Short mmCIF file of C-alpha atoms in Angstrom, two decimals:
data_model
loop_
_atom_site.label_atom_id
_atom_site.label_comp_id
_atom_site.label_asym_id
_atom_site.label_seq_id
_atom_site.Cartn_x
_atom_site.Cartn_y
_atom_site.Cartn_z
CA ARG U 28 0.00 0.00 0.00
CA GLU U 29 2.82 2.43 0.82
CA ALA U 30 4.58 1.63 -2.46
CA LYS U 31 1.39 2.64 -4.26
CA GLY U 32 1.41 5.98 -2.50
CA GLN U 33 -1.73 5.38 -0.46
CA GLY U 34 -2.25 7.38 2.70
CA GLN U 35 -3.67 6.23 6.02
CA ALA U 36 -7.25 6.34 4.76
CA GLY U 37 -6.45 4.16 1.76
CA PHE U 38 -4.43 1.76 3.89
CA TRP U 39 -7.19 1.19 6.43
CA GLN U 40 -9.84 0.95 3.74
CA HIS U 41 -7.80 -1.86 2.18
CA VAL U 42 -7.35 -3.60 5.55
CA LEU U 43 -11.05 -3.41 6.43
CA VAL U 44 -12.22 -4.59 3.01
CA ARG U 45 -9.80 -7.52 3.10
CA THR U 46 -10.87 -8.43 6.64
CA LEU U 47 -14.55 -8.26 5.68
CA GLY U 48 -13.95 -10.49 2.67
CA LEU U 49 -12.14 -13.12 4.75
CA VAL U 50 -14.84 -13.08 7.44
CA ILE U 51 -17.69 -13.35 4.92
CA LEU U 52 -16.05 -16.26 3.09
CA GLY U 53 -15.21 -17.96 6.38
CA VAL U 54 -18.77 -17.71 7.72
CA TYR U 55 -20.28 -18.98 4.46
CA MET U 56 -17.88 -21.95 4.39
CA VAL U 57 -18.72 -22.85 8.00
CA ASN U 58 -22.43 -22.72 7.27
CA SER U 59 -21.94 -24.89 4.20
CA ALA U 60 -20.64 -27.65 6.48
CA GLU U 61 -23.44 -27.11 9.05
CA MET U 62 -26.29 -27.15 6.53
CA ASN U 63 -29.42 -29.25 7.09
CA ARG U 64 -29.27 -30.80 3.65
CA GLU U 65 -32.81 -32.16 3.76
CA ALA U 66 -34.34 -28.82 4.75
CA ASN U 67 -32.20 -26.54 2.59
CA LEU U 68 -34.09 -24.99 -0.29
CA ILE U 69 -31.59 -26.22 -2.90
CA PRO U 70 -29.23 -29.24 -2.86
CA HIS U 71 -26.05 -28.80 -0.84
CA GLY U 72 -23.81 -29.35 -3.86
CA TRP U 73 -25.52 -26.59 -5.83
CA TRP U 74 -25.38 -24.22 -2.86
CA ALA U 75 -21.71 -24.86 -2.11
CA ALA U 76 -20.61 -24.73 -5.75
CA SER U 77 -22.51 -21.45 -6.18
CA LEU U 78 -20.71 -20.05 -3.13
CA TYR U 79 -17.26 -20.67 -4.61
CA ILE U 80 -18.28 -19.43 -8.05
CA ALA U 81 -19.58 -16.24 -6.40
CA ALA U 82 -16.26 -15.86 -4.57
CA ILE U 83 -14.38 -16.13 -7.86
CA LEU U 84 -16.66 -13.59 -9.53
CA ILE U 85 -16.31 -11.08 -6.68
CA TRP U 86 -12.65 -11.41 -5.76
CA ASN U 87 -11.04 -12.13 -9.10
CA ARG U 88 -8.41 -9.56 -10.01
CA TYR U 89 -9.68 -8.51 -13.41
CA PRO U 90 -7.15 -7.00 -15.84
CA SER U 91 -6.84 -3.23 -16.05
CA THR U 92 -8.33 -1.91 -19.25
CA GLY U 93 -9.33 1.35 -20.84
CA ASP U 94 -12.20 -0.35 -22.66
CA VAL U 95 -15.44 0.93 -21.09
CA ARG U 96 -17.38 -2.18 -22.15
CA LYS U 97 -14.88 -4.49 -20.47
CA LYS U 98 -14.92 -2.37 -17.32
CA ARG U 99 -18.70 -2.68 -17.21
CA LEU U 100 -18.46 -6.41 -17.85
CA PHE U 101 -16.01 -6.92 -14.98
CA ALA U 102 -18.16 -4.76 -12.68
CA GLY U 103 -21.15 -6.86 -13.75
CA PHE U 104 -19.32 -10.05 -12.77
CA ARG U 105 -18.67 -8.66 -9.29
CA ILE U 106 -22.27 -7.50 -8.89
CA ALA U 107 -23.53 -10.90 -10.06
CA GLY U 108 -21.30 -12.61 -7.50
CA ALA U 109 -22.57 -10.36 -4.70
CA ILE U 110 -26.19 -10.98 -5.71
CA LEU U 111 -25.50 -14.71 -5.74
CA LEU U 112 -24.17 -14.54 -2.16
CA VAL U 113 -27.32 -12.72 -1.05
CA VAL U 114 -29.54 -15.31 -2.75
CA LEU U 115 -27.59 -18.15 -1.11
CA PHE U 116 -28.09 -16.45 2.26
CA PHE U 117 -31.87 -16.61 1.89
CA LEU U 118 -31.88 -20.16 0.50
CA TYR U 119 -29.92 -21.52 3.46
CA ARG U 120 -31.33 -23.66 6.30
CA LYS U 121 -29.62 -25.37 9.23
CA GLY U 122 -30.59 -26.83 12.58
CA THR U 123 -32.91 -29.68 13.49
CA ASP U 124 -36.45 -30.04 12.21
CA GLY U 125 -38.70 -27.69 14.14
CA GLN U 126 -35.73 -25.48 15.06
CA LEU U 127 -34.48 -24.46 11.64
CA THR U 128 -32.56 -21.23 11.27
CA GLY U 129 -30.79 -19.35 8.54
CA MET U 130 -27.07 -18.63 8.44
CA THR U 131 -25.38 -17.85 11.76
CA PRO U 132 -21.70 -17.37 12.69
CA SER U 133 -21.34 -20.40 14.98
CA TRP U 134 -17.64 -19.75 14.46
CA TRP U 135 -15.72 -17.67 11.96
CA GLY U 136 -14.16 -20.43 9.89
CA ILE U 137 -10.47 -20.66 9.08
CA LEU U 138 -10.58 -17.72 6.68
CA GLY U 139 -12.55 -15.65 9.18
CA LEU U 140 -10.03 -16.36 11.93
CA ILE U 141 -7.27 -15.32 9.55
CA GLY U 142 -9.21 -12.13 8.85
CA TRP U 143 -9.51 -11.13 12.51
CA ALA U 144 -5.85 -11.97 13.19
CA TYR U 145 -4.86 -9.90 10.15
CA LEU U 146 -6.90 -6.91 11.35
CA LEU U 147 -5.50 -7.03 14.89
CA SER U 148 -1.97 -7.45 13.58
CA MET U 149 -2.31 -4.39 11.39
CA VAL U 150 -3.55 -2.37 14.37
CA PHE U 151 -0.56 -3.46 16.47
CA TYR U 152 1.85 -2.99 13.57
CA MET U 153 0.74 0.57 12.95
CA ALA U 154 0.59 1.33 16.69
CA SER U 155 4.24 0.26 16.96
CA GLN U 156 5.06 2.69 14.13
CA LYS U 157 6.53 -0.26 12.19
CA LYS U 158 9.53 -0.35 14.54
CA LEU U 159 10.96 -3.78 15.37
CA PRO U 160 11.77 -3.11 19.07
CA ALA U 161 8.29 -1.68 19.66
CA LEU U 162 6.64 -4.60 17.89
CA LEU U 163 8.63 -7.08 19.99
CA GLY U 164 7.32 -5.26 23.06
CA VAL U 165 3.77 -5.49 21.74
CA PHE U 166 4.28 -9.22 21.11
CA ALA U 167 5.49 -9.79 24.68
CA ALA U 168 2.64 -7.73 26.16
CA LEU U 169 0.07 -9.59 24.05
CA LEU U 170 1.46 -12.95 25.16
CA ALA U 171 1.33 -11.83 28.81
CA LEU U 172 -2.30 -10.73 28.37
CA ILE U 173 -3.22 -14.10 26.85
CA LEU U 174 -1.62 -15.95 29.77
CA VAL U 175 -3.55 -13.80 32.25
CA LEU U 176 -6.82 -14.44 30.42
CA ARG U 177 -6.14 -18.18 30.12
CA GLY U 178 -4.87 -18.47 33.70
CA GLY U 179 -8.26 -19.29 35.21
CA LEU U 180 -8.71 -16.07 37.15
CA SER U 181 -12.18 -15.69 38.63
CA GLY U 182 -14.11 -12.52 39.30
CA LEU U 183 -13.21 -10.81 36.05
CA PRO U 184 -15.44 -7.86 35.12
CA ALA U 185 -17.78 -8.21 32.17
CA TRP U 186 -15.28 -6.72 29.74
CA GLY U 187 -12.59 -9.09 31.02
CA GLN U 188 -14.86 -12.10 30.52
CA TRP U 189 -15.62 -10.90 27.00
CA LEU U 190 -11.92 -10.45 26.29
CA ARG U 191 -11.24 -13.96 27.60
CA GLY U 192 -13.78 -15.25 25.10
CA GLN U 193 -11.88 -13.47 22.33
CA SER U 194 -8.45 -14.68 23.44
CA GLY U 195 -8.32 -17.17 20.57
CA HIS U 196 -8.10 -14.23 18.18
CA LEU U 197 -5.19 -12.89 20.23
CA VAL U 198 -3.44 -16.26 20.00
CA HIS U 199 -3.81 -16.30 16.22
CA THR U 200 -2.50 -12.74 16.15
CA LEU U 201 0.72 -13.96 17.79
CA ILE U 202 1.41 -16.07 14.70
CA VAL U 203 0.81 -13.17 12.31
CA LEU U 204 2.95 -10.83 14.40
CA SER U 205 5.74 -13.41 14.36
CA GLY U 206 5.65 -13.30 10.57
CA ILE U 207 5.74 -9.50 10.57
CA ILE U 208 8.70 -9.51 12.96
CA CYS U 209 10.60 -11.90 10.70
CA SER U 210 9.74 -9.70 7.71
CA LEU U 211 11.14 -6.63 9.47
CA ILE U 212 14.33 -8.52 10.31
CA LEU U 213 14.67 -9.66 6.71
CA ALA U 214 13.81 -6.31 5.10
CA LYS U 215 16.21 -4.21 7.20
CA ASP U 216 18.62 -2.48 4.78
CA GLY U 217 17.53 -4.84 1.98
CA VAL U 218 16.99 -8.59 1.72
CA TRP U 219 20.58 -9.28 0.63
CA HIS U 220 22.31 -7.03 3.18
CA GLN U 221 24.14 -8.88 5.97
CA PRO U 222 22.42 -12.23 5.34
CA VAL U 223 24.34 -14.00 8.11
CA ALA U 224 23.04 -11.54 10.69
CA LYS U 225 19.50 -11.90 9.36
CA ILE U 226 19.67 -15.69 9.53
CA ARG U 227 21.11 -15.52 13.05
CA ASN U 228 18.42 -13.14 14.28
CA ILE U 229 15.55 -15.13 12.78
CA LEU U 230 16.94 -18.36 14.25
CA LEU U 231 17.35 -16.66 17.62
CA PHE U 232 13.76 -15.42 17.48
CA GLY U 233 12.62 -18.93 16.59
CA ILE U 234 14.50 -20.42 19.55
CA LEU U 235 12.95 -17.86 21.90
CA LEU U 236 9.50 -18.69 20.52
CA GLY U 237 10.16 -22.39 21.07
CA VAL U 238 11.26 -21.81 24.67
CA ALA U 239 8.18 -19.66 25.27
CA GLY U 240 6.01 -22.39 23.76
CA PHE U 241 7.51 -24.96 26.11
CA LEU U 242 7.00 -22.73 29.14
CA THR U 243 3.36 -21.97 28.25
CA ARG U 244 2.29 -25.61 27.92
CA PRO U 245 0.43 -25.48 31.27
CA PHE U 246 -1.97 -22.97 29.68
CA GLY U 247 -4.02 -25.51 27.75
CA GLY U 248 -1.26 -27.67 26.32
CA ILE U 249 -0.57 -27.66 22.59
CA SER U 250 -3.83 -27.61 20.66
CA LYS U 251 -4.76 -25.98 17.38
CA ILE U 252 -8.49 -26.53 18.02
CA ALA U 253 -8.27 -24.81 21.41
CA ALA U 254 -5.97 -22.08 20.01
CA THR U 255 -3.52 -22.43 22.90
CA PRO U 256 -0.53 -20.09 23.18
CA GLY U 257 1.83 -23.08 23.19
CA TRP U 258 0.49 -24.22 19.81
CA ALA U 259 0.87 -20.74 18.31
CA LEU U 260 4.39 -20.27 19.65
CA PHE U 261 5.60 -23.70 18.52
CA SER U 262 4.03 -23.14 15.07
CA ALA U 263 5.76 -19.78 14.69
CA ALA U 264 9.02 -21.22 16.02
CA SER U 265 8.93 -24.01 13.43
CA CYS U 266 8.55 -21.47 10.62
CA CYS U 267 11.41 -19.36 11.97
CA LEU U 268 13.71 -22.38 12.15
CA ILE U 269 12.82 -23.61 8.65
CA PHE U 270 12.73 -20.27 6.83
CA PRO U 271 16.47 -19.42 6.98
CA ALA U 272 17.24 -22.55 4.94
CA ILE U 273 14.74 -21.47 2.28
CA TYR U 274 16.11 -17.90 2.36
CA TRP U 275 19.68 -19.17 1.89
CA LEU U 276 18.73 -21.56 -0.89
CA ALA U 277 16.25 -19.44 -2.87
CA ASP U 278 17.31 -15.83 -2.26
CA LEU U 279 21.04 -16.05 -1.63
CA LYS U 280 21.92 -18.96 -3.93
CA GLY U 281 19.14 -18.47 -6.48
CA ILE U 282 18.16 -22.15 -6.40
CA LYS U 283 14.39 -21.99 -6.84
CA SER U 284 13.37 -24.63 -9.38
CA TRP U 285 12.87 -27.28 -6.66
CA ALA U 286 9.81 -25.36 -5.42
CA ASN U 287 8.20 -24.67 -8.80
CA PHE U 288 5.40 -27.15 -8.13
CA LEU U 289 4.35 -25.02 -5.12
CA LYS U 290 4.45 -21.74 -7.03
CA PRO U 291 0.75 -21.75 -8.05
CA ALA U 292 -0.38 -21.96 -4.43
CA GLY U 293 2.00 -19.15 -3.47
CA GLU U 294 0.88 -16.87 -6.30
CA ASN U 295 -2.85 -17.59 -6.01
CA PRO U 296 -3.43 -19.01 -2.51
CA LEU U 297 -7.13 -18.25 -2.15
CA LEU U 298 -7.96 -20.00 -5.42
CA ALA U 299 -5.90 -23.03 -4.38
CA TYR U 300 -7.76 -23.02 -1.06
CA ILE U 301 -11.30 -23.03 -2.49
CA LEU U 302 -10.74 -25.39 -5.44
CA PRO U 303 -10.90 -28.62 -3.35
CA PRO U 304 -14.28 -27.80 -1.73
CA LEU U 305 -15.54 -26.62 -5.14
CA PHE U 306 -14.52 -29.98 -6.61
CA TYR U 307 -16.30 -31.92 -3.85
CA ALA U 308 -19.38 -29.70 -4.14
CA ILE U 309 -19.65 -30.71 -7.81
CA ALA U 310 -18.40 -34.31 -7.69
CA GLY U 311 -19.42 -35.29 -4.15
CA PHE U 312 -17.36 -36.99 -1.47
CA SER U 313 -18.27 -40.39 -2.89
CA PHE U 314 -16.40 -39.59 -6.12
CA PHE U 315 -13.39 -41.58 -4.96
CA PRO U 316 -13.88 -45.26 -4.02
CA ALA U 317 -13.72 -46.17 -0.34
CA VAL U 318 -10.44 -48.04 -0.81
CA LEU U 319 -8.77 -44.66 -1.46
CA SER U 320 -9.97 -43.17 1.82
CA SER U 321 -7.38 -44.55 4.23
CA GLY U 322 -3.95 -46.10 4.58
CA VAL U 323 -1.33 -45.97 1.84
CA PRO U 324 -3.94 -45.74 -0.97
CA GLY U 325 -5.47 -42.75 0.81
CA MET U 326 -2.09 -41.07 1.12
CA LEU U 327 -1.38 -41.60 -2.57
CA ARG U 328 -4.81 -40.24 -3.49
CA ALA U 329 -4.18 -37.16 -1.34
CA LEU U 330 -0.80 -36.60 -3.02
CA VAL U 331 -2.20 -36.95 -6.54
CA PHE U 332 -5.21 -34.78 -5.68
CA THR U 333 -2.94 -32.06 -4.25
CA LEU U 334 -0.75 -32.04 -7.36
CA ALA U 335 -3.88 -31.88 -9.53
CA ILE U 336 -5.18 -28.88 -7.57
CA LEU U 337 -1.81 -27.14 -7.97
CA TRP U 338 -1.87 -27.78 -11.72
CA ILE U 339 -5.45 -26.53 -12.08
CA THR U 340 -4.56 -23.45 -10.02
CA GLN U 341 -1.63 -22.73 -12.31
CA TRP U 342 -3.76 -23.23 -15.43
CA LEU U 343 -6.56 -20.97 -14.16
CA THR U 344 -4.01 -18.34 -13.11
CA LYS U 345 -2.62 -18.28 -16.65
CA LYS U 346 -6.20 -17.87 -17.92
CA GLY U 347 -6.66 -14.77 -15.76
CA VAL U 348 -8.37 -16.20 -12.68
CA ARG U 349 -6.39 -14.67 -9.83
CA LEU U 350 -8.24 -14.11 -6.56
CA HIS U 351 -7.24 -11.17 -4.42
CA LEU U 352 -8.98 -9.92 -1.31
#
């Protein structure tokens, strides 16, 4: 955003729009899984497939053009996608017979959780004035707050109880802040300046995260589902310990061809993320025979399916389908 010359208003508009998009997609995907398929007004497969088609129509990055007709066409695609989401909202039913409801945010979904963590991280990043020492202080303070909230204290005021209920978002924010901290370490004076010092500092940060993860195990153990601080810290530590090897190999030595098969997911991650559920919405979960659902055959099927999704993502990207929130 800064490279494009946007001011604070443009920056926060971008952040809020991106957060809203992630939350909307996350809530729709959660409700797709919770649907009462017998009571829903259209078949589940049609509903789910329409959801992902609407997402592509809305969030595709259409090419810049001076042609007025093409601009109107692209705007029409986005409007059609938005209308489709509204229609799907009113066609949706979940709950047991006699207690049917429409869509509700029972939880935010993976994309929604990413959206909230992204928003909070941007608030903390800007509050720290993009300074590494200040952001490290924010990280430590946030971790301390999480431990207080997860420590089982009783008698918290209403706002404290509410904040305890939102502590999962704070845990996810730790992971995003860890990535921002590593980015600041790497970007200081240029990616190729003093690479040994950058590798050392990222490894040191990873070790500190790992130690913190070990020490915070009493606060819920290590659980992704429970969003425990130990899980977040160990996850971030793992990335910090692995990344320097990738940095040395790809950036410093220029050896990148080994990761070409992953490039489509890196360039177009949202499309790669929604293609599998789009496939199952159309083909159904019974598309593959039961023998391919477990054991070695299941692992091979998962590998082949993943490679196929990467190839389709690459092909669609070349055809101009590039999702961007």
